Structures are given as structure tokens and as C-alpha cells.
Tab-separated table of C-alpha atoms in Angstrom:
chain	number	residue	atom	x	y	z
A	1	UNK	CA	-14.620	-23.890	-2.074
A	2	UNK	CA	-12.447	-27.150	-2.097
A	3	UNK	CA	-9.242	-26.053	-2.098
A	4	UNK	CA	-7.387	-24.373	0.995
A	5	UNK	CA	-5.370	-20.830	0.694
A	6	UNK	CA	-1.760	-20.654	1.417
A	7	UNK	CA	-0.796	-17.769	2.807
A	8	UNK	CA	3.007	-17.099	3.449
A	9	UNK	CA	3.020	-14.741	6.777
A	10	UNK	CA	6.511	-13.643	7.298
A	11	UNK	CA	7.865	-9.956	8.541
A	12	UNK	CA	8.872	-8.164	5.985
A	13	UNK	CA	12.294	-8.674	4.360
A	14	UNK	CA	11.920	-12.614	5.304
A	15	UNK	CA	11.957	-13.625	2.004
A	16	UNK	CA	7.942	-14.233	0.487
A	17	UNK	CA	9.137	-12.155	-2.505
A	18	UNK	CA	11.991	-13.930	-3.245
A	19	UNK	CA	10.106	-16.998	-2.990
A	20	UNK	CA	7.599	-16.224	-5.056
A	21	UNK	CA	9.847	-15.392	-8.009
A	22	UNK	CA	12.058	-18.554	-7.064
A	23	UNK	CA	8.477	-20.822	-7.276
A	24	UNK	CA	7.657	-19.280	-10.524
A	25	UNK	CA	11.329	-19.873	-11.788
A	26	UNK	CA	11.213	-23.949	-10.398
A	27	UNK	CA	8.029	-24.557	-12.213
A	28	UNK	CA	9.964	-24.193	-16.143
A	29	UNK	CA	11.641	-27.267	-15.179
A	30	UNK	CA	7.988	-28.905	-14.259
A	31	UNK	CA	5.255	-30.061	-15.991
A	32	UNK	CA	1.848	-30.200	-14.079
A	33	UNK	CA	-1.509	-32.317	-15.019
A	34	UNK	CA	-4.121	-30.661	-16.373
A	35	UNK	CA	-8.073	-31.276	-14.556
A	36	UNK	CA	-9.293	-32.638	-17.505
A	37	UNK	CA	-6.985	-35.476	-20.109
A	38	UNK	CA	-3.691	-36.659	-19.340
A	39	UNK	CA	-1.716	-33.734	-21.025
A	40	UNK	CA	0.501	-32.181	-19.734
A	41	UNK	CA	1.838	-28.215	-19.787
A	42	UNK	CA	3.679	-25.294	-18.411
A	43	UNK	CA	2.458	-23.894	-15.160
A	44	UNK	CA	0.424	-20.348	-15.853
A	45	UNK	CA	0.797	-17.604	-13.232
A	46	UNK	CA	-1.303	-15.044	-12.132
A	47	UNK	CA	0.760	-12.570	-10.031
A	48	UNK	CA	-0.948	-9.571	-8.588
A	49	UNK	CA	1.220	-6.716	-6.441
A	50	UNK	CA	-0.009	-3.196	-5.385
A	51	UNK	CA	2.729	-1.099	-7.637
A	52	UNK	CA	3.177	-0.867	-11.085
A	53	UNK	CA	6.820	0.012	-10.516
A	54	UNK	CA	6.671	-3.706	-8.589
A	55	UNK	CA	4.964	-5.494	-11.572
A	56	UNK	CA	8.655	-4.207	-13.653
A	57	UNK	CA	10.250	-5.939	-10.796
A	58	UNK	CA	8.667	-9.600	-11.303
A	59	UNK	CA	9.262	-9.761	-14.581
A	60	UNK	CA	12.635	-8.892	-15.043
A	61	UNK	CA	13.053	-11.305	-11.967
A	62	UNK	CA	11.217	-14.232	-13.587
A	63	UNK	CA	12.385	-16.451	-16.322
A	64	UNK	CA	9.040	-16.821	-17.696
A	65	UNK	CA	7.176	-14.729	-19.871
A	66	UNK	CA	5.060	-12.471	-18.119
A	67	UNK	CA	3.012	-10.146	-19.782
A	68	UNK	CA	1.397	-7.119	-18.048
A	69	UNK	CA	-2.083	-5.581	-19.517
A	70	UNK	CA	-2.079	-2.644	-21.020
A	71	UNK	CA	-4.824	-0.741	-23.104
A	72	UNK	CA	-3.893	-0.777	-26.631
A	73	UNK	CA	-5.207	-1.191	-30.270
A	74	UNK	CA	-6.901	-4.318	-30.891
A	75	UNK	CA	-7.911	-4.957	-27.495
A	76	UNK	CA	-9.275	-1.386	-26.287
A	77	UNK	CA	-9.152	-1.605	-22.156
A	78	UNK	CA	-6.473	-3.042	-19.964
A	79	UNK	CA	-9.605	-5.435	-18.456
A	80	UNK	CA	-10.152	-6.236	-22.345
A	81	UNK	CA	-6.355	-7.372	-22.726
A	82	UNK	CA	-6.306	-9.376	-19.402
A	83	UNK	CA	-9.450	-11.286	-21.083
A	84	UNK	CA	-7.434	-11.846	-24.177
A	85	UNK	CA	-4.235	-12.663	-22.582
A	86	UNK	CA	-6.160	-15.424	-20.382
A	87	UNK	CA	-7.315	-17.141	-23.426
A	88	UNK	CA	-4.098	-17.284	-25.416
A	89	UNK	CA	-2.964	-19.065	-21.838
A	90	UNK	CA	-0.274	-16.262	-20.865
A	91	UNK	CA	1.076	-15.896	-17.684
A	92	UNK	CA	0.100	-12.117	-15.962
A	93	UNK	CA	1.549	-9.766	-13.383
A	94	UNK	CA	-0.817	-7.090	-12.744
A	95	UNK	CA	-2.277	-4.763	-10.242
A	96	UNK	CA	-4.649	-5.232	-7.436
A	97	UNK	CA	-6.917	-2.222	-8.482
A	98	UNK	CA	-6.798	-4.398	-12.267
A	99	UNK	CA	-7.848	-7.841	-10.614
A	100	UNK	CA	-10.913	-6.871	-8.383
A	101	UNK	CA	-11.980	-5.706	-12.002
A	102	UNK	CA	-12.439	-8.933	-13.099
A	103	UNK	CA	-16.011	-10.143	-13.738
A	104	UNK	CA	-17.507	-13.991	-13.358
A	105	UNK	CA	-16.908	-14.717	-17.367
A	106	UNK	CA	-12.949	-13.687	-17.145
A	107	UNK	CA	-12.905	-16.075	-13.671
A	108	UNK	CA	-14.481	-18.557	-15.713
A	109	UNK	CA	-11.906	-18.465	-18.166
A	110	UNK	CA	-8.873	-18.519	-15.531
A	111	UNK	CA	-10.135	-21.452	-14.106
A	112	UNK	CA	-10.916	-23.601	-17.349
A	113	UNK	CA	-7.172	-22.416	-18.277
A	114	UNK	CA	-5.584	-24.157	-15.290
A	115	UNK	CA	-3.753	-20.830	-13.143
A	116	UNK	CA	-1.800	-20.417	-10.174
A	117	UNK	CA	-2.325	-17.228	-8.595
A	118	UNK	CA	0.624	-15.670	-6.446
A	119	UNK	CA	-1.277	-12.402	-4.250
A	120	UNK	CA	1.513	-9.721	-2.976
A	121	UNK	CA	-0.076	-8.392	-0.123
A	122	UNK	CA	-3.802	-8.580	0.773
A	123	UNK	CA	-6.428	-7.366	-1.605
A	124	UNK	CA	-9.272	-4.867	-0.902
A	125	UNK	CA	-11.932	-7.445	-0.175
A	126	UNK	CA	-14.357	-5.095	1.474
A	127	UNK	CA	-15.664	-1.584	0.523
A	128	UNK	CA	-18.725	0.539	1.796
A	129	UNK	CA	-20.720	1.198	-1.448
A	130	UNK	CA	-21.743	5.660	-0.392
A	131	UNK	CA	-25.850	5.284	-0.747
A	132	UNK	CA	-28.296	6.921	1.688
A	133	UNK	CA	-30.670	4.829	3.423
A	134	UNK	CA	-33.508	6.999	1.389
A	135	UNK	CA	-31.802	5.569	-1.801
A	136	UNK	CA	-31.766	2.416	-0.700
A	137	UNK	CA	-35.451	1.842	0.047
A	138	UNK	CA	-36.177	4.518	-2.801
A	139	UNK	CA	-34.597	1.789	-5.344
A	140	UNK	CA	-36.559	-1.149	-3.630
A	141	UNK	CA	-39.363	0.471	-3.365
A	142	UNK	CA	-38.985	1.303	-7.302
A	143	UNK	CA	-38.494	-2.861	-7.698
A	144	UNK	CA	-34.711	-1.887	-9.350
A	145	UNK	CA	-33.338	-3.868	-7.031
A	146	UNK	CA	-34.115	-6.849	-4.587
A	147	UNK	CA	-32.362	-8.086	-1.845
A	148	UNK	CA	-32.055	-12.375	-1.710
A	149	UNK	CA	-30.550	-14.817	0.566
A	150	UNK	CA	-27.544	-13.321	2.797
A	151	UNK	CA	-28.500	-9.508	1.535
A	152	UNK	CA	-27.090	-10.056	-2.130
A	153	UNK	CA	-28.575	-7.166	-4.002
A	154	UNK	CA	-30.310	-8.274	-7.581
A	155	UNK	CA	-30.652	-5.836	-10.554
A	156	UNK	CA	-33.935	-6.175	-11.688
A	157	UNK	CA	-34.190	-2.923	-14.261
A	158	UNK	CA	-33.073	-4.170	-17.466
A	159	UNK	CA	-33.621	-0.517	-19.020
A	160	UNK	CA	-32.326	1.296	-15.817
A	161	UNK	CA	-29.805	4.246	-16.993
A	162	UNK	CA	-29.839	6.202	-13.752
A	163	UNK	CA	-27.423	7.926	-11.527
A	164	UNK	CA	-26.415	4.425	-10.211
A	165	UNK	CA	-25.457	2.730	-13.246
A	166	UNK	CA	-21.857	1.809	-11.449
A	167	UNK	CA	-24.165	0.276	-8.601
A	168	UNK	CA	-25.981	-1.974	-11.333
A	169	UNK	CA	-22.647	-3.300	-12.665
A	170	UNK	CA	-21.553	-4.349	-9.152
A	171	UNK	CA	-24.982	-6.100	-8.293
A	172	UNK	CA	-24.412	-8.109	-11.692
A	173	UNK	CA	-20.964	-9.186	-11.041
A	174	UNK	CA	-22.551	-10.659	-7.861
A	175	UNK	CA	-20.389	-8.569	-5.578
A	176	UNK	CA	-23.339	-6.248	-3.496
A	177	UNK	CA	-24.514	-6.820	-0.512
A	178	UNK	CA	-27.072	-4.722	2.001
A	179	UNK	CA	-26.363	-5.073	5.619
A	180	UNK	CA	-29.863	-4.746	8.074
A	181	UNK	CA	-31.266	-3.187	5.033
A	182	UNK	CA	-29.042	0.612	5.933
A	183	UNK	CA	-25.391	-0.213	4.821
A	184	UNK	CA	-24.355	-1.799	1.129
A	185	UNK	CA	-20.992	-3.226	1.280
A	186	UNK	CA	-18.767	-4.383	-2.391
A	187	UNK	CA	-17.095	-7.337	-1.452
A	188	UNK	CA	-14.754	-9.034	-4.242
A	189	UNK	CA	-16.508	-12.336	-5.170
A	190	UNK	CA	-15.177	-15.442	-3.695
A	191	UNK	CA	-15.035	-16.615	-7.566
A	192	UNK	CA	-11.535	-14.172	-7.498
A	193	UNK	CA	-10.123	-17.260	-5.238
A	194	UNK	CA	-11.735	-20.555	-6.103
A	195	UNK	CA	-10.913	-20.002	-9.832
A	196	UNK	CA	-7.380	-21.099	-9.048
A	197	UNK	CA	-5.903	-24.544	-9.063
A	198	UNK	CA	-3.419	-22.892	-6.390
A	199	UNK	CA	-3.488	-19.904	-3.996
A	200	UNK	CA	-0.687	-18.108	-2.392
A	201	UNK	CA	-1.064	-14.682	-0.341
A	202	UNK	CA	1.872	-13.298	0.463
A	203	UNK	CA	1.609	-10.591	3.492
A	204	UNK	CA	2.582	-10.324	7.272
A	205	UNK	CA	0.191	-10.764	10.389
A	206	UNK	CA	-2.684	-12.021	8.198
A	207	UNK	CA	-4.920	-13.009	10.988
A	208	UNK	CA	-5.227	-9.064	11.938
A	209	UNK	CA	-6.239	-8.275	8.173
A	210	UNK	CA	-9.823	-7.719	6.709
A	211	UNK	CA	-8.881	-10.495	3.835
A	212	UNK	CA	-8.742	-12.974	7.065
A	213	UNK	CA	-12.492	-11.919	8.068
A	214	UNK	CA	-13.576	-12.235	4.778
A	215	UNK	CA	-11.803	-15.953	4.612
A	216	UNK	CA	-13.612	-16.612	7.681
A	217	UNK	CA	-17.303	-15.130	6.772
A	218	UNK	CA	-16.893	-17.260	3.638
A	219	UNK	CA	-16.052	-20.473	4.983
A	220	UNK	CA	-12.577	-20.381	2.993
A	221	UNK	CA	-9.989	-22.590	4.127
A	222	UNK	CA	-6.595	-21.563	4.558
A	223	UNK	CA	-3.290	-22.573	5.914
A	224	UNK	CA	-0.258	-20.190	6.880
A	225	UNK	CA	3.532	-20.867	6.324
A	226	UNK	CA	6.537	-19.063	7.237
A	227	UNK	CA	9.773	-18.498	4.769
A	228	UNK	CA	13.058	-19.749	5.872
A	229	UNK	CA	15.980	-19.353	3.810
A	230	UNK	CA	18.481	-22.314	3.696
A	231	UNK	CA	21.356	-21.283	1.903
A	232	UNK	CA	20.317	-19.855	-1.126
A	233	UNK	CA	17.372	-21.113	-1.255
A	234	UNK	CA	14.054	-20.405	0.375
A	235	UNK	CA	11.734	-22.750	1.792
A	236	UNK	CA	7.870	-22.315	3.693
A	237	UNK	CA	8.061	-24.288	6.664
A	238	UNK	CA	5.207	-24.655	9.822
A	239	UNK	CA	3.924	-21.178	10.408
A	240	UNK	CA	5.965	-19.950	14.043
A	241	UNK	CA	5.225	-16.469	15.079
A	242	UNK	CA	8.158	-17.023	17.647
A	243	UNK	CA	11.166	-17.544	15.101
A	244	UNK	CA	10.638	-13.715	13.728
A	245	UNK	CA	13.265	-11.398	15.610
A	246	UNK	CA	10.727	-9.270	16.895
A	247	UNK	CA	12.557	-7.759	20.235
A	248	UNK	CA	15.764	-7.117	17.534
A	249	UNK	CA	13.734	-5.032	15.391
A	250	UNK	CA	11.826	-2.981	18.232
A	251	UNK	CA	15.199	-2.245	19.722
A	252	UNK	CA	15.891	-0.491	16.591
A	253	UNK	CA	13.186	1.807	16.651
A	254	UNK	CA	13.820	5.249	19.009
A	255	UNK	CA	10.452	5.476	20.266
A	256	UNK	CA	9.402	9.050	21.507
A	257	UNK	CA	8.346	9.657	25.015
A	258	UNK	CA	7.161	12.706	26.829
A	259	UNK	CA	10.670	11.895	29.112
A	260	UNK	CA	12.565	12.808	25.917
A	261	UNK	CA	11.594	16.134	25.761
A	262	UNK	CA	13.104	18.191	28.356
A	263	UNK	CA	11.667	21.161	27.329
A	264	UNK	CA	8.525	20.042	29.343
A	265	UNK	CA	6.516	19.821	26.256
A	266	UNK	CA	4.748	16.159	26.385
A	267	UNK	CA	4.388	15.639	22.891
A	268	UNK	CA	2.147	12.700	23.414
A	269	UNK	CA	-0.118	14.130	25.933
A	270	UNK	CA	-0.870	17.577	25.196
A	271	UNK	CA	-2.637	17.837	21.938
A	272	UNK	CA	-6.269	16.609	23.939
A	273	UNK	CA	-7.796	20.185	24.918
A	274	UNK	CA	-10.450	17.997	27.075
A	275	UNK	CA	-9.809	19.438	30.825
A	276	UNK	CA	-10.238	15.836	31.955
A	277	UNK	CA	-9.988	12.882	29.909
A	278	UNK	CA	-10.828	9.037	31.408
A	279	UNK	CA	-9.562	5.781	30.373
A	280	UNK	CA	-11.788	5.182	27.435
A	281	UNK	CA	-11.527	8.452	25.704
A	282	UNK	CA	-7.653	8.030	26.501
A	283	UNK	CA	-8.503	4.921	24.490
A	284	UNK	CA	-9.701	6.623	21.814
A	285	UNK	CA	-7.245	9.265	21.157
A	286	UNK	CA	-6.229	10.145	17.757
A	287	UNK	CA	-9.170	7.639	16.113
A	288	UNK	CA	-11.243	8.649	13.069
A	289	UNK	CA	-14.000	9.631	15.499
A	290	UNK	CA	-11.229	11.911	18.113
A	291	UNK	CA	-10.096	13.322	14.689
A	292	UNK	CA	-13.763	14.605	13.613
A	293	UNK	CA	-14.649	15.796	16.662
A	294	UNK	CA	-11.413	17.745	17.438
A	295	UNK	CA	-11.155	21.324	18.162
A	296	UNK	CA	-9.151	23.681	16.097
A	297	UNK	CA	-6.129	24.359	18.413
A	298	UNK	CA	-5.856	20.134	19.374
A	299	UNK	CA	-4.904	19.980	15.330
A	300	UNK	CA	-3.027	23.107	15.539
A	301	UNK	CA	-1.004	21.018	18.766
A	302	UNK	CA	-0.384	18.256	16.589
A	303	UNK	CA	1.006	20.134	13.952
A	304	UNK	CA	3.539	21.995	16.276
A	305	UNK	CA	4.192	18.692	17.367
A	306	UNK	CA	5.278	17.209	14.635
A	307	UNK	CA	7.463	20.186	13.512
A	308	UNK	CA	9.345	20.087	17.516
A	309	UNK	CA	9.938	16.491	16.628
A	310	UNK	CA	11.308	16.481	13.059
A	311	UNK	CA	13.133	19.792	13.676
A	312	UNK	CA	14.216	19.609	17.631
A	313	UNK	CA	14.046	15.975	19.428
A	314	UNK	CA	15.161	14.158	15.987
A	315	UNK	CA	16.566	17.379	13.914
A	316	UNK	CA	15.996	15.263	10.421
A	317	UNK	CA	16.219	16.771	6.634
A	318	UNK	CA	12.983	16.673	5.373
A	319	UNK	CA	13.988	13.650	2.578
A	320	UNK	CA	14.822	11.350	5.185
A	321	UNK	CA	11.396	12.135	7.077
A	322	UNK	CA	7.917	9.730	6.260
A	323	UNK	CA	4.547	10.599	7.572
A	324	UNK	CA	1.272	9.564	7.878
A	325	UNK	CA	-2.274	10.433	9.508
A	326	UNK	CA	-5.995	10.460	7.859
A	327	UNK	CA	-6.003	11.693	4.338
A	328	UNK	CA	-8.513	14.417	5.002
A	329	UNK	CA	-6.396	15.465	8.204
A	330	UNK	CA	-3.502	15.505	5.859
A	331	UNK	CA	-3.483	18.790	4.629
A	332	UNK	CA	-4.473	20.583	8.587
A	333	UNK	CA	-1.330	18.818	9.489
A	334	UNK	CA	1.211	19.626	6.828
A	335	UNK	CA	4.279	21.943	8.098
A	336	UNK	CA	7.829	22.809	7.144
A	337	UNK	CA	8.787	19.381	8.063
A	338	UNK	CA	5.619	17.152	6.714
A	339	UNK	CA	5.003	18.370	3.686
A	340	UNK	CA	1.665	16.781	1.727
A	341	UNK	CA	0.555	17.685	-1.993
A	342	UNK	CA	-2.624	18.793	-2.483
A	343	UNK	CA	-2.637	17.638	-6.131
A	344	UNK	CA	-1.628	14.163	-4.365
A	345	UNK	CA	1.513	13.672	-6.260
A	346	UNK	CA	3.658	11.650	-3.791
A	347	UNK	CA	6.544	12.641	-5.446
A	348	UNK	CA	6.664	16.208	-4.003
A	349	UNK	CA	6.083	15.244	-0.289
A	350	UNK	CA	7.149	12.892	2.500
A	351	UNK	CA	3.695	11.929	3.075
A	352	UNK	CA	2.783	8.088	2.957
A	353	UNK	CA	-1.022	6.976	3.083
A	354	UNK	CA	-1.676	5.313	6.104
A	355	UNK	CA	-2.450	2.053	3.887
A	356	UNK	CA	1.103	1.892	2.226
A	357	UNK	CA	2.229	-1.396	2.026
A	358	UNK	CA	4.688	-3.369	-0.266
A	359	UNK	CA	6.723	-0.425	-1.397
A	360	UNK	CA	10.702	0.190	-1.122
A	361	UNK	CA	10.341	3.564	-2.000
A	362	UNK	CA	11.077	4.790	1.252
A	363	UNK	CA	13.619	2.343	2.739
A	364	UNK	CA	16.244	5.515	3.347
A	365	UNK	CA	13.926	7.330	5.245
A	366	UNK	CA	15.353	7.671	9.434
A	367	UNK	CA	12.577	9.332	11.056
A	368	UNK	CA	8.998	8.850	11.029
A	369	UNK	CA	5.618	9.917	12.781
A	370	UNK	CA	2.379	7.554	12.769
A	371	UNK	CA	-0.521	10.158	13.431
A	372	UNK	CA	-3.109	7.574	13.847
A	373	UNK	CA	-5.047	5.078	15.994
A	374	UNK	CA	-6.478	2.650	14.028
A	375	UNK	CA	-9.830	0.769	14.709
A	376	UNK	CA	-12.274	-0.811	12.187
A	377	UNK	CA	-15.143	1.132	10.657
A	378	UNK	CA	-18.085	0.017	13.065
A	379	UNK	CA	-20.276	-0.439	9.707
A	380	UNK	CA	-17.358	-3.290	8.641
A	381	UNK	CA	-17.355	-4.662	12.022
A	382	UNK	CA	-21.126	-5.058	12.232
A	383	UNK	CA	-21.205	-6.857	8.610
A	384	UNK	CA	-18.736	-9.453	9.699
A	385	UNK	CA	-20.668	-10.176	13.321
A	386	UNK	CA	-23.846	-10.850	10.936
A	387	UNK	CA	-21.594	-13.901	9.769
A	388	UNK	CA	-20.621	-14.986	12.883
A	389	UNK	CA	-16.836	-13.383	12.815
A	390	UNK	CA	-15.472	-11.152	15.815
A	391	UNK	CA	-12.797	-8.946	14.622
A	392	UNK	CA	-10.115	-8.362	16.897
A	393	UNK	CA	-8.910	-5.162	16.459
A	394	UNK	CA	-6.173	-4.789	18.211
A	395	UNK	CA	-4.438	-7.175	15.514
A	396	UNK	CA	-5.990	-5.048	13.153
A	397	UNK	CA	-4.027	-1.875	14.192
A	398	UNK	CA	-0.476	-3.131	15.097
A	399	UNK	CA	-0.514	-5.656	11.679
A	400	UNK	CA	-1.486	-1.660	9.722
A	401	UNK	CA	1.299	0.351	12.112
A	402	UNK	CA	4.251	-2.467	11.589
A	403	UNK	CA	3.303	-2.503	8.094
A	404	UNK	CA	3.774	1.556	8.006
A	405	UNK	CA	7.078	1.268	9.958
A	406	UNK	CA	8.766	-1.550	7.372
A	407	UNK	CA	7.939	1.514	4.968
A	408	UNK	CA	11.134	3.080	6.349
A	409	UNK	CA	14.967	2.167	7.189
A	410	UNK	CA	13.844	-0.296	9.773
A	411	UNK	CA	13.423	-3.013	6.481
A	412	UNK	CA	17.338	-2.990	6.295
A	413	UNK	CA	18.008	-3.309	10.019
A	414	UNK	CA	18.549	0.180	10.384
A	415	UNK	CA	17.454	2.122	13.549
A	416	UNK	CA	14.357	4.176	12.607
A	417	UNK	CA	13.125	7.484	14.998
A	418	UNK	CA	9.146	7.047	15.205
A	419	UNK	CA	6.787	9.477	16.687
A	420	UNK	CA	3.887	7.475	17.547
A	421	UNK	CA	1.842	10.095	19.770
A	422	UNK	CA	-1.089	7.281	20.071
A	423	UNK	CA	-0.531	5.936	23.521
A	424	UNK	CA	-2.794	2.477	22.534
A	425	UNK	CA	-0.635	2.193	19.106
A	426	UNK	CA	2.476	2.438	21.219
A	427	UNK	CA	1.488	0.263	23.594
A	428	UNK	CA	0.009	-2.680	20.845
A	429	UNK	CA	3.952	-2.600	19.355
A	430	UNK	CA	5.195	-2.901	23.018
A	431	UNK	CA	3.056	-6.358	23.182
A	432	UNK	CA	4.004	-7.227	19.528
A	433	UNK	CA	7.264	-7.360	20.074
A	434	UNK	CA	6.896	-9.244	23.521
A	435	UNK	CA	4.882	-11.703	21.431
A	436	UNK	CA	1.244	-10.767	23.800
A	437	UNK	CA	-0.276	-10.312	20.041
């Protein structure tokens, strides 16, 4: 890949938005040079954002005409229109669950058209395809598939119509790989970036991100920028960690402690039924693995919990309350004060996933509880070691939590109430904010 990545990493609220829509607005009055001939035409834009309620935003924000994919007559699937709307050289705001849909003959297309893509927030780069180990060597041992250089996975049944059809559209696309011959990871195919004549990601603490690894195990090249407004205008200037307000906005958050509650009930300290507990399990608490392995009344604890909190330390209505914890935890958790929809229809609860990002839906919202300790799946940290990349996961989980707290009133300056009961994640946005991470 020739071309280097520019990715805008600025807290939220900076501005990357608004820049964005002001670049795409410059470029009517600009003409640029296409690779091949001396015409000249209209920049094209590919802008992809997590929301479908955001894609309405950019383009009644834009002056250009942006045209979002939809499946209808003539075309049949939203993937189908995309393909069409590339060739007739339209510009496109669309999804992230759309674009890692795309396959190596629409990529082909983008980049013979001459696009810019603009990325909202980082894409899902790397999944964990579910296969058993006995299904692995069961479809190698068949000669279905192969593995080659770097564990890609080849199709090699032409007339294969088995249970793992889906698999055999992902190992055509390029996009499968088997790691030490027991884990198959998707990855999105570095095609999705060097199609572009420019690149621009815009997210916050991008080095702590998965996208970042995958830049890294690829030998992609990027550069980061932070947004500075100058009137009103925005500009990206030399990326400075140090010019974000960071001690401002941790002042605003009303971080529980077990000193707040003078009842004597130590919210973050007595949901652990272990009789003694040392420094690494301490470590530990509230992680995917703690979570699996707790007992019935530690979950019952942390459901009291968060009912004390939401109804006693921070009495709070239940619409101005956001929550979060494991999605399968979710529903063990739920109470009078977090409520969570079985059906998952968001609209009927103050839960959040733990992944939300780029979403104003929630900016009224005073009081919130984090339920979580995030580390990396060990199967995604062994895949990038294999290519030479260490992920530090400490970035990891305070880039995930601050994402998760600009969910609420904290984006407008507001002070926020936060129930963070994991003492590591408590302590990571102690160091953020002191600018240790």
C-alpha cells in the first residue's frame, strides 16, 4: 500500500464531524486530476458512519449529492445498488455493516473511479469466524479448503453446498485466515483501504483501537492529526494529545467511591464473594472471564448495586440513566432502574452496548454505570503477536470506556454521575486524564 491513512484523533465534540462535512463542502469549488489523462472532475466521496439516523445527518449537511443505498427495483440488494451507484460515479454515505460487504470487484471499481473515502469511527476489522477445531481439520482433511502463505484459507470445492457456504464466500473474498491451525479469524481486506486515492478515519485514541493493530500487522502507513477550530472554520493541525482538556472533562464526571456511601455498603468492593482475593484477580474483576465464572449471589450484588446507586447515592429518573455491561450479562443485571429489552429494541430501555460509539442519542442522559473491565479476547491478541504487534491493552480499555462516557451529558460539558465499580477501569481514566496513557 502506497499511500498513508489520515486519521483525525480528536475527543469527541472537537470538531472531526464538522470537518468532514466542511472538506466535502470545499471540494465543489475544486477540481482534482484524475490517475490516468489530464481531465479533470468533481471529487467523489465515500462516507461511511455507524447509524443510519447519522447517514440523514451528512447529507442534509453536505452540498453535494449524496446518495445512500437502498434495496429497490432494478437493482435488487442494497450491496447491488452500491455497485451501481459506483459506476454511474456517485458520491455514497453508507453504513459500516454495508461497506465490510463489499467484495474485490466493487473495490476494483472504487478505485478505477477515483474516491475519497471519509471513515466515522473505526470499522470492525477483525472477527472470530465460530468453527470447532474438528471442523477445521474435518474440511482440510476433506481438501475443501487449504491454508497458503500467512494462514489465508483457499476454497477449493467448486460444488461445495454445505453447512458452511457463508465460510466459502469469505475465503473467496480473500478475507479468512486460520491462526496455528485452531482459530479462523474474518479480517476486512486491506483492498477496503488501498482502493482510495485518499483516506480519512475519523475516531478518538486510535492507537488503543483494533483498526490500529490491524494498520500495524499490515504494514499500512498512517499519520494522525488533531482538529482545531479557528473561527469558523476547522483546521487538522500536528497531532498533540496535550492540547485536549482532559483534567476539565474528568472534573465533570462524579465518580463513585465506596467513601460516598455512608451506609457502609462499598459498592465497588463487595460484589467478589471470593473470601480472599490478591492483586491479580483484583486485576481481573468484572472481565469476560470474572463474569463467566461468577457465582449467583456476586450478580445478584451487582444488581442491588446498581439499583442503590441509580435510586439512593444519585436518586436519577430512569430516562436520564445509561448503562452498560456484557450483552449476555445484560438481562441477570436488569432492575427497576436499568432496564434492558429482551427483544433488543433500544428504544424501550436505557441500556447502551458496551461498543456504542458515534451516537447523540443519549447526550441528556446525567447518570451512568460502566459494568465492565475490558481486555482483548486472548484469541485476537495471539493473532496479532503472530505478526509481530503487541497490543497494549490498557489503551484498549480506557479509548472503549471514554468512548461509552461521551455517550452521555459529558459531550456538552455537562457534569455526568458514573458508576464505574471496575477498580482497573477507574484507575486507567485517573491516568487518562493525567495524560500517563
Amino acid at each position: 500500500m502506497t499511500q498513508t491513512i489520515n486519521v483525525i484523533d480528536a475527543i469527541c465534540g472537537a470538531g472531526k464531524t464538522s470537518w468532514a462535512i466542511q472538506q466535502i463542502n470545499d471540494s465543489i469549488n475544486k477540481t482534482k486530476k484524475l490517475a490516468f489523462g489530464e481531465s479533470l472532475e468533481q471529487e467523489k466521496f465515500i462516507y461511511v458512519t455507524p447509524f443510519l439516523n447519522e447517514v440523514e445527518r451528512i447529507k442534509d449537511a453536505t452540498n453535494i449529492d449524496f446518495v445512500e443505498p437502498e434495496a429497490i427495483k432494478g437493482y435488487g440488494t442494497k450491496l447491488k445498488h452500491f455497485q451501481g451507484l459506483i459506476n454511474s460515479g456517485k458520491s455514497i454515505v453508507t453504513t459500516h455493516e454495508l461497506f465490510k460487504k463489499l467484495d474485490l470487484a466493487t473495490l476494483d471499481n472504487i478505485e478505477e473511479m477515483g474516491y475519497t473515502l471519509i471513515m466515522d469511527e473505526v470499522a470492525n476489522v477483525l472477527e472470530q469466524y465460530d468453527i470447532t477445531k474438528s471442523d477445521i481439520d474435518m474440511l482440510i482433511g476433506q481438501r475443501t479448503i487449504a491454508v497458503g502463505e500467512k494462514g489465508k484459507v483457499q476454497w477449493l470445492d467448486d460444488e461445495y453446498k454445505g453447512k458452511f457456504s457463508d465460510m466459502r464466500i469469505l475465503a473467496e473474498s480473500d478475507n479468512l485466515i486460520l491462526q496455528n491451525g485452531v482459530a479462523m479469524f474474518w479480517t476486512m481486506n486491506t483492498r477496503a483501504f488501498e482502493a482510495f486515492d485518499e483516506v480519512y478515519i475519523l475516531t478518538y485514541m486510535f492507537e488503543g483501537q483494533t483498526q490500529c493493530n490491524y494498520y500495524k500487522a499490515n504494514d499500512i502507513k498512517f499519520e494522525m492529526f488533531s482538529v482545531h477550530k479557528v473561527g469558523d472554520r476547522y483546521e487538522l493541525i500536528e497531532y498533540n494529545p496535550r492540547r485536549e482538556p482532559r483534567e476539565e472533562l474528568y472534573n465533570l464526571l462524579n465518580i463513585y467511591q465506596d467513601s460516598d456511601n455512608g451506609k457502609g455498603n462499598p459498592l465497588n468492593s463487595n460484589y467478589d464473594s471470593r473470601k480472599q482475593v490478591n492483586d491479580r484477580q483484583k486485576r481481573g474483576q468484572l472481565s469476560t472471564t470474572w463474569f463467566k465464572n461468577a457465582t449467583e449471589n456476586d450478580l445478584k450484588q451487582i444488581n442491588n448495586n446498581l439499583r442503590n446507586y441509580f435510586r439512593n447515592v444519585v436518586t436519577t429518573d430512569n430516562d436520564k440513566i445509561f448503562w452498560t455491561t456484557i450483552r449476555d450479562f445484560a438481562p441477570v443485571l436488569k432492575n427497576a432502574k436499568c432496564k434492558f429489552n429482551k427483544k433488543d429494541d433500544r428504544s424501550k430501555d436505557n441500556f447502551v452496548p458496551i461498543n456504542a460509539r458515534a451516537t447523540n442519542n443519549y447526550a441528556d442522559r446525567t447518570s451512568m454505570a460502566y459494568v465492565y473491565n475490558r481486555f482483548i479476547n486472548p484469541m485476537e491478541r495471539n493473532f496479532f503477536k503472530e505478526y509481530g504487534v503487541i497490543v497494549d491493552e490498557d489503551k484498549l480499555a480506557v479509548s472503549d470506556l471514554i468512548q461509552f462516557l461521551f455517550r452521555g451529558c459529558i459531550r456538552n460539558d455537562q457534569p455526568m454521575n458514573c458508576y464505574i465499580p471496575a477498580e482497573r477501569m477507574r484507575t486507567l481514566l485517573k491516568q487518562w486524564a493525567e495524560f500517563e496513557i
